[in-house]
Amino acid sequence: MSFSVTFWGVRGTIPCPMASHLGFGGNTSCVEVRAGDQRLILDAGTGIRLLGRKLLKEGMKSATLLLSHTHLDHISGFPFFAPAYTPGFSLDIVSGHLTGGTLNIEAVMARQMERPLFPVPLRTMGGTLRFTEVGARDDFMVGTGIRIRTAPLNHPDGATGYRIEYEGKSIVYVTDTEHVPGKPDQNILDLIDRADLVLYDSTYTDDEYQQRVGWGHSTWTEGVRLCRQAGVRKLALFHHDPDRDDAAMAQIEQAAQAVWPPVFAAREGMSVTLV
């Protein structure tokens, strides 16, 4: 059975649909994971709109949406996810960063679709929506044969990392998170241990990070350090800064590969199959 990822949105902060960004893409965070005939979705940034069209065209009837957190760049595409409006489509929405708070994930997703922010409320969606809260370091099954593990990430308002295991292979999604220089994050190291593919928050360069401490994001150099220490097979740089055009992204990818060859910068539309 196939196990693969397809990138539908690789940017952070805000969409950037400019000609100078077309090579790597301008949509915000959304990744499709295929596990056999099952579909998981990582985050609901603006990239989820085109993914939704594709799922309907393929005749998909269900999916699981794993949310890292609910900052706008990670959920703003959800009101435009056509399958959620489609009778007969079932969507399980999972969140791990709101446990114990005053709001649950259903309330947060509904709030962004209330007037005067959006004209069509969540309750009018015709699909079957199920909302689930999971805790940090939870271990649970999804669908048939898909194991999910979680870990807390260092981000304002909280965030959750996900490890997806299927038929002996593993994909780990680690965005948004901020590192502490010189102190590898043990939560992340445990989550990515010997993973086949890690998607890591690489928003800043080392120089940029010095001016943005406390903003909740990391660097490609920290991603490489963590993945090498954890014995990861391949690293995808993710959550690109919206101000970074294609030329600048290519330079970062080249610099990263010079340090550690099994790394690439995620591009919108790119698919990676684990073999």
Short mmCIF file of C-alpha atoms in Angstrom, two decimals:
data_model
loop_
_atom_site.label_atom_id
_atom_site.label_comp_id
_atom_site.label_asym_id
_atom_site.label_seq_id
_atom_site.Cartn_x
_atom_site.Cartn_y
_atom_site.Cartn_z
CA MET A 1 0.00 0.00 0.00
CA SER A 2 1.23 3.51 -0.78
CA PHE A 3 2.21 6.03 1.88
CA SER A 4 2.90 9.54 0.60
CA VAL A 5 2.63 13.26 1.22
CA THR A 6 1.56 16.02 -1.17
CA PHE A 7 2.16 19.68 -0.34
CA TRP A 8 -0.82 21.99 -0.97
CA GLY A 9 0.43 24.95 1.05
CA VAL A 10 3.97 25.53 2.33
CA ARG A 11 3.96 29.16 3.50
CA GLY A 12 3.49 30.62 6.94
CA THR A 13 1.85 33.81 8.20
CA ILE A 14 -0.09 34.93 5.11
CA PRO A 15 -0.70 33.79 1.51
CA CYS A 16 1.66 35.35 -1.05
CA PRO A 17 0.33 34.69 -4.59
CA MET A 18 3.02 36.66 -6.42
CA ALA A 19 4.84 35.70 -9.62
CA SER A 20 8.11 35.72 -7.68
CA HIS A 21 6.79 32.96 -5.39
CA LEU A 22 5.22 30.57 -7.90
CA GLY A 23 8.10 28.10 -7.90
CA PHE A 24 7.67 27.22 -4.24
CA GLY A 25 4.05 28.33 -3.89
CA GLY A 26 2.13 30.99 -2.03
CA ASN A 27 -0.60 29.12 -0.11
CA THR A 28 -0.42 28.63 3.65
CA SER A 29 0.02 25.35 5.46
CA CYS A 30 -1.80 22.28 4.18
CA VAL A 31 -0.40 18.80 3.55
CA GLU A 32 -2.20 15.73 2.25
CA VAL A 33 -1.11 12.32 3.55
CA ARG A 34 -2.19 9.22 1.65
CA ALA A 35 -2.13 5.93 3.54
CA GLY A 36 -3.42 3.37 1.08
CA ASP A 37 -6.93 4.54 0.18
CA GLN A 38 -7.20 6.72 3.30
CA ARG A 39 -6.61 10.47 3.52
CA LEU A 40 -5.24 12.61 6.32
CA ILE A 41 -4.86 16.38 6.10
CA LEU A 42 -2.33 18.34 8.11
CA ASP A 43 -3.64 21.85 8.77
CA ALA A 44 -6.28 23.89 6.93
CA GLY A 45 -4.42 26.87 5.54
CA THR A 46 -5.38 28.32 2.16
CA GLY A 47 -3.90 25.30 0.39
CA ILE A 48 -6.84 23.17 1.55
CA ARG A 49 -9.19 24.80 -0.98
CA LEU A 50 -7.61 23.13 -4.01
CA LEU A 51 -7.13 19.88 -2.10
CA GLY A 52 -10.86 19.83 -1.40
CA ARG A 53 -11.68 20.08 -5.08
CA LYS A 54 -9.35 17.17 -5.80
CA LEU A 55 -10.85 14.97 -3.08
CA LEU A 56 -14.34 15.48 -4.48
CA LYS A 57 -13.14 14.73 -8.01
CA GLU A 58 -11.60 11.50 -6.74
CA GLY A 59 -14.86 10.54 -5.04
CA MET A 60 -13.41 10.52 -1.53
CA LYS A 61 -16.05 10.17 1.17
CA SER A 62 -13.98 10.76 4.31
CA ALA A 63 -10.79 12.29 5.69
CA THR A 64 -9.11 13.17 8.98
CA LEU A 65 -7.89 16.74 9.55
CA LEU A 66 -5.06 17.09 12.09
CA LEU A 67 -4.62 20.70 13.22
CA SER A 68 -1.27 21.83 14.61
CA HIS A 69 -2.97 24.92 16.10
CA THR A 70 -5.58 27.52 15.21
CA HIS A 71 -3.67 30.63 14.21
CA LEU A 72 -5.30 32.03 11.09
CA ASP A 73 -2.69 30.92 8.58
CA HIS A 74 -3.43 27.32 9.59
CA ILE A 75 -7.25 27.41 9.53
CA SER A 76 -8.29 30.22 7.17
CA GLY A 77 -8.79 27.84 4.26
CA PHE A 78 -11.31 25.71 6.12
CA PRO A 79 -14.41 27.77 5.18
CA PHE A 80 -13.51 27.09 1.52
CA PHE A 81 -13.03 23.31 1.87
CA ALA A 82 -15.79 22.07 -0.44
CA PRO A 83 -16.07 18.49 0.92
CA ALA A 84 -17.24 19.87 4.29
CA TYR A 85 -20.33 21.25 2.53
CA THR A 86 -21.03 17.97 0.74
CA PRO A 87 -23.67 15.59 2.14
CA GLY A 88 -22.19 12.14 2.57
CA PHE A 89 -18.67 13.37 3.24
CA SER A 90 -17.30 12.65 6.72
CA LEU A 91 -14.53 14.77 8.26
CA ASP A 92 -12.86 14.07 11.60
CA ILE A 93 -11.19 17.23 12.93
CA VAL A 94 -8.50 16.65 15.55
CA SER A 95 -6.74 19.28 17.67
CA GLY A 96 -4.21 18.88 20.45
CA HIS A 97 -3.40 22.36 21.73
CA LEU A 98 -6.71 23.48 23.29
CA THR A 99 -7.10 20.73 25.91
CA GLY A 100 -7.98 22.20 29.27
CA GLY A 101 -8.71 25.67 27.90
CA THR A 102 -11.91 27.66 27.86
CA LEU A 103 -12.52 27.02 24.14
CA ASN A 104 -12.78 23.74 22.28
CA ILE A 105 -11.84 23.15 18.66
CA GLU A 106 -15.42 23.21 17.38
CA ALA A 107 -16.00 26.64 18.95
CA VAL A 108 -12.81 28.04 17.46
CA MET A 109 -13.56 26.76 13.96
CA ALA A 110 -17.10 28.08 14.20
CA ARG A 111 -16.00 31.50 15.43
CA GLN A 112 -14.04 32.33 12.28
CA MET A 113 -17.18 31.59 10.25
CA GLU A 114 -19.47 33.91 12.20
CA ARG A 115 -20.58 37.36 11.09
CA PRO A 116 -19.08 39.87 10.57
CA LEU A 117 -16.03 37.73 9.77
CA PHE A 118 -17.68 35.29 7.33
CA PRO A 119 -21.20 35.08 5.85
CA VAL A 120 -21.71 31.30 5.93
CA PRO A 121 -21.79 29.71 9.42
CA LEU A 122 -20.27 26.36 10.29
CA ARG A 123 -23.68 24.84 11.02
CA THR A 124 -24.68 25.13 7.36
CA MET A 125 -21.95 22.71 6.24
CA GLY A 126 -23.67 19.65 4.83
CA GLY A 127 -20.95 17.14 5.58
CA THR A 128 -20.63 15.16 8.79
CA LEU A 129 -18.10 16.91 11.02
CA ARG A 130 -16.68 15.31 14.17
CA PHE A 131 -14.42 17.28 16.51
CA THR A 132 -11.89 15.61 18.81
CA GLU A 133 -9.43 16.98 21.37
CA VAL A 134 -6.27 14.99 22.05
CA GLY A 135 -3.58 15.57 24.64
CA ALA A 136 0.16 16.04 24.42
CA ARG A 137 2.01 12.74 23.97
CA ASP A 138 -1.21 10.92 23.09
CA ASP A 139 -1.03 7.71 21.06
CA PHE A 140 -4.12 6.72 19.05
CA MET A 141 -5.29 4.99 15.88
CA VAL A 142 -7.03 6.53 12.89
CA GLY A 143 -8.81 4.57 10.18
CA THR A 144 -7.21 1.22 9.40
CA GLY A 145 -3.62 0.71 10.48
CA ILE A 146 -2.70 4.39 10.96
CA ARG A 147 -1.03 5.23 14.27
CA ILE A 148 -0.77 8.83 15.45
CA ARG A 149 1.49 10.16 18.20
CA THR A 150 1.51 13.77 19.43
CA ALA A 151 3.93 16.12 21.15
CA PRO A 152 3.65 19.69 22.44
CA LEU A 153 5.50 22.40 20.52
CA ASN A 154 6.92 25.71 21.70
CA HIS A 155 4.62 28.28 20.10
CA PRO A 156 2.47 31.20 21.33
CA ASP A 157 -0.98 29.83 22.32
CA GLY A 158 0.40 26.29 21.95
CA ALA A 159 0.80 23.90 19.02
CA THR A 160 0.97 20.16 18.45
CA GLY A 161 3.36 18.01 16.45
CA TYR A 162 2.10 14.79 14.84
CA ARG A 163 3.86 11.54 13.99
CA ILE A 164 1.95 9.40 11.48
CA GLU A 165 2.97 5.74 11.20
CA TYR A 166 1.70 3.34 8.55
CA GLU A 167 3.02 -0.04 7.43
CA GLY A 168 6.41 0.45 9.04
CA LYS A 169 6.99 4.00 7.72
CA SER A 170 6.66 7.35 9.50
CA ILE A 171 5.97 10.99 8.63
CA VAL A 172 6.33 13.71 11.28
CA TYR A 173 4.80 17.19 11.06
CA VAL A 174 6.53 19.78 13.26
CA THR A 175 5.21 23.30 12.71
CA ASP A 176 4.96 25.86 14.34
CA THR A 177 7.74 25.67 16.94
CA GLU A 178 10.58 27.76 18.34
CA HIS A 179 13.88 26.28 19.44
CA VAL A 180 16.16 27.40 22.25
CA PRO A 181 19.70 27.76 20.87
CA GLY A 182 22.02 25.09 22.26
CA LYS A 183 19.16 23.14 23.89
CA PRO A 184 17.64 20.54 21.53
CA ASP A 185 13.92 20.10 22.17
CA GLN A 186 13.52 16.63 23.67
CA ASN A 187 9.81 16.55 22.83
CA ILE A 188 10.69 16.91 19.15
CA LEU A 189 13.62 14.50 19.31
CA ASP A 190 11.35 11.81 20.76
CA LEU A 191 8.68 12.45 18.14
CA ILE A 192 11.01 12.39 15.11
CA ASP A 193 13.21 9.51 16.29
CA ARG A 194 14.32 7.54 13.17
CA ALA A 195 11.43 8.93 11.13
CA ASP A 196 11.41 8.49 7.36
CA LEU A 197 10.32 12.07 6.63
CA VAL A 198 10.11 15.14 8.88
CA LEU A 199 8.40 18.40 7.92
CA TYR A 200 9.98 21.11 10.07
CA ASP A 201 9.29 24.80 10.70
CA SER A 202 12.15 26.55 8.86
CA THR A 203 10.73 30.06 8.73
CA TYR A 204 13.93 31.94 9.57
CA THR A 205 17.63 31.93 8.89
CA ASP A 206 19.92 32.06 11.92
CA ASP A 207 20.48 35.81 11.44
CA GLU A 208 16.74 36.50 11.12
CA TYR A 209 15.95 34.47 14.20
CA GLN A 210 18.11 36.71 16.38
CA GLN A 211 15.66 39.55 15.65
CA ARG A 212 12.55 37.40 16.19
CA VAL A 213 13.10 35.52 19.43
CA GLY A 214 9.72 34.74 21.00
CA TRP A 215 7.79 34.78 17.72
CA GLY A 216 7.35 31.00 17.78
CA HIS A 217 9.35 29.80 14.77
CA SER A 218 12.58 28.01 14.02
CA THR A 219 15.37 27.73 11.43
CA TRP A 220 16.54 25.25 8.83
CA THR A 221 19.82 24.85 10.68
CA GLU A 222 18.00 23.72 13.84
CA GLY A 223 15.89 21.34 11.76
CA VAL A 224 19.02 19.76 10.32
CA ARG A 225 20.61 19.45 13.77
CA LEU A 226 17.55 17.76 15.24
CA CYS A 227 17.09 15.37 12.32
CA ARG A 228 20.73 14.32 12.28
CA GLN A 229 20.66 13.72 16.03
CA ALA A 230 17.44 11.68 15.78
CA GLY A 231 18.54 9.54 12.83
CA VAL A 232 15.89 10.89 10.44
CA ARG A 233 16.08 9.75 6.82
CA LYS A 234 14.81 12.91 5.07
CA LEU A 235 13.90 16.49 6.04
CA ALA A 236 11.44 18.84 4.32
CA LEU A 237 11.90 22.54 5.11
CA PHE A 238 8.41 23.96 5.66
CA HIS A 239 6.43 27.08 6.68
CA HIS A 240 8.43 29.41 4.43
CA ASP A 241 8.55 33.12 5.21
CA PRO A 242 6.12 34.96 2.87
CA ASP A 243 8.81 37.56 2.10
CA ARG A 244 11.15 34.90 0.71
CA ASP A 245 10.89 34.65 -3.07
CA ASP A 246 11.86 31.69 -5.25
CA ALA A 247 15.46 32.81 -5.68
CA ALA A 248 15.95 33.19 -1.93
CA MET A 249 14.26 29.85 -1.26
CA ALA A 250 16.56 28.12 -3.75
CA GLN A 251 19.59 29.60 -1.99
CA ILE A 252 18.39 28.29 1.38
CA GLU A 253 17.76 24.83 -0.06
CA GLN A 254 21.23 24.77 -1.61
CA ALA A 255 22.85 25.88 1.64
CA ALA A 256 20.97 23.23 3.62
CA GLN A 257 21.88 20.46 1.19
CA ALA A 258 25.54 21.46 1.41
CA VAL A 259 25.36 20.80 5.15
CA TRP A 260 23.19 17.66 4.99
CA PRO A 261 22.15 16.22 1.60
CA PRO A 262 18.88 14.47 2.66
CA VAL A 263 17.03 17.82 2.92
CA PHE A 264 14.81 19.73 0.50
CA ALA A 265 12.57 22.76 0.62
CA ALA A 266 8.90 21.83 0.28
CA ARG A 267 7.18 23.12 -2.86
CA GLU A 268 3.47 23.46 -3.46
CA GLY A 269 2.32 20.54 -5.65
CA MET A 270 5.29 18.33 -4.75
CA SER A 271 4.60 14.71 -3.74
CA VAL A 272 6.92 12.40 -1.84
CA THR A 273 6.29 8.66 -1.62
CA LEU A 274 7.92 6.67 1.17
CA VAL A 275 9.49 3.46 -0.10
#
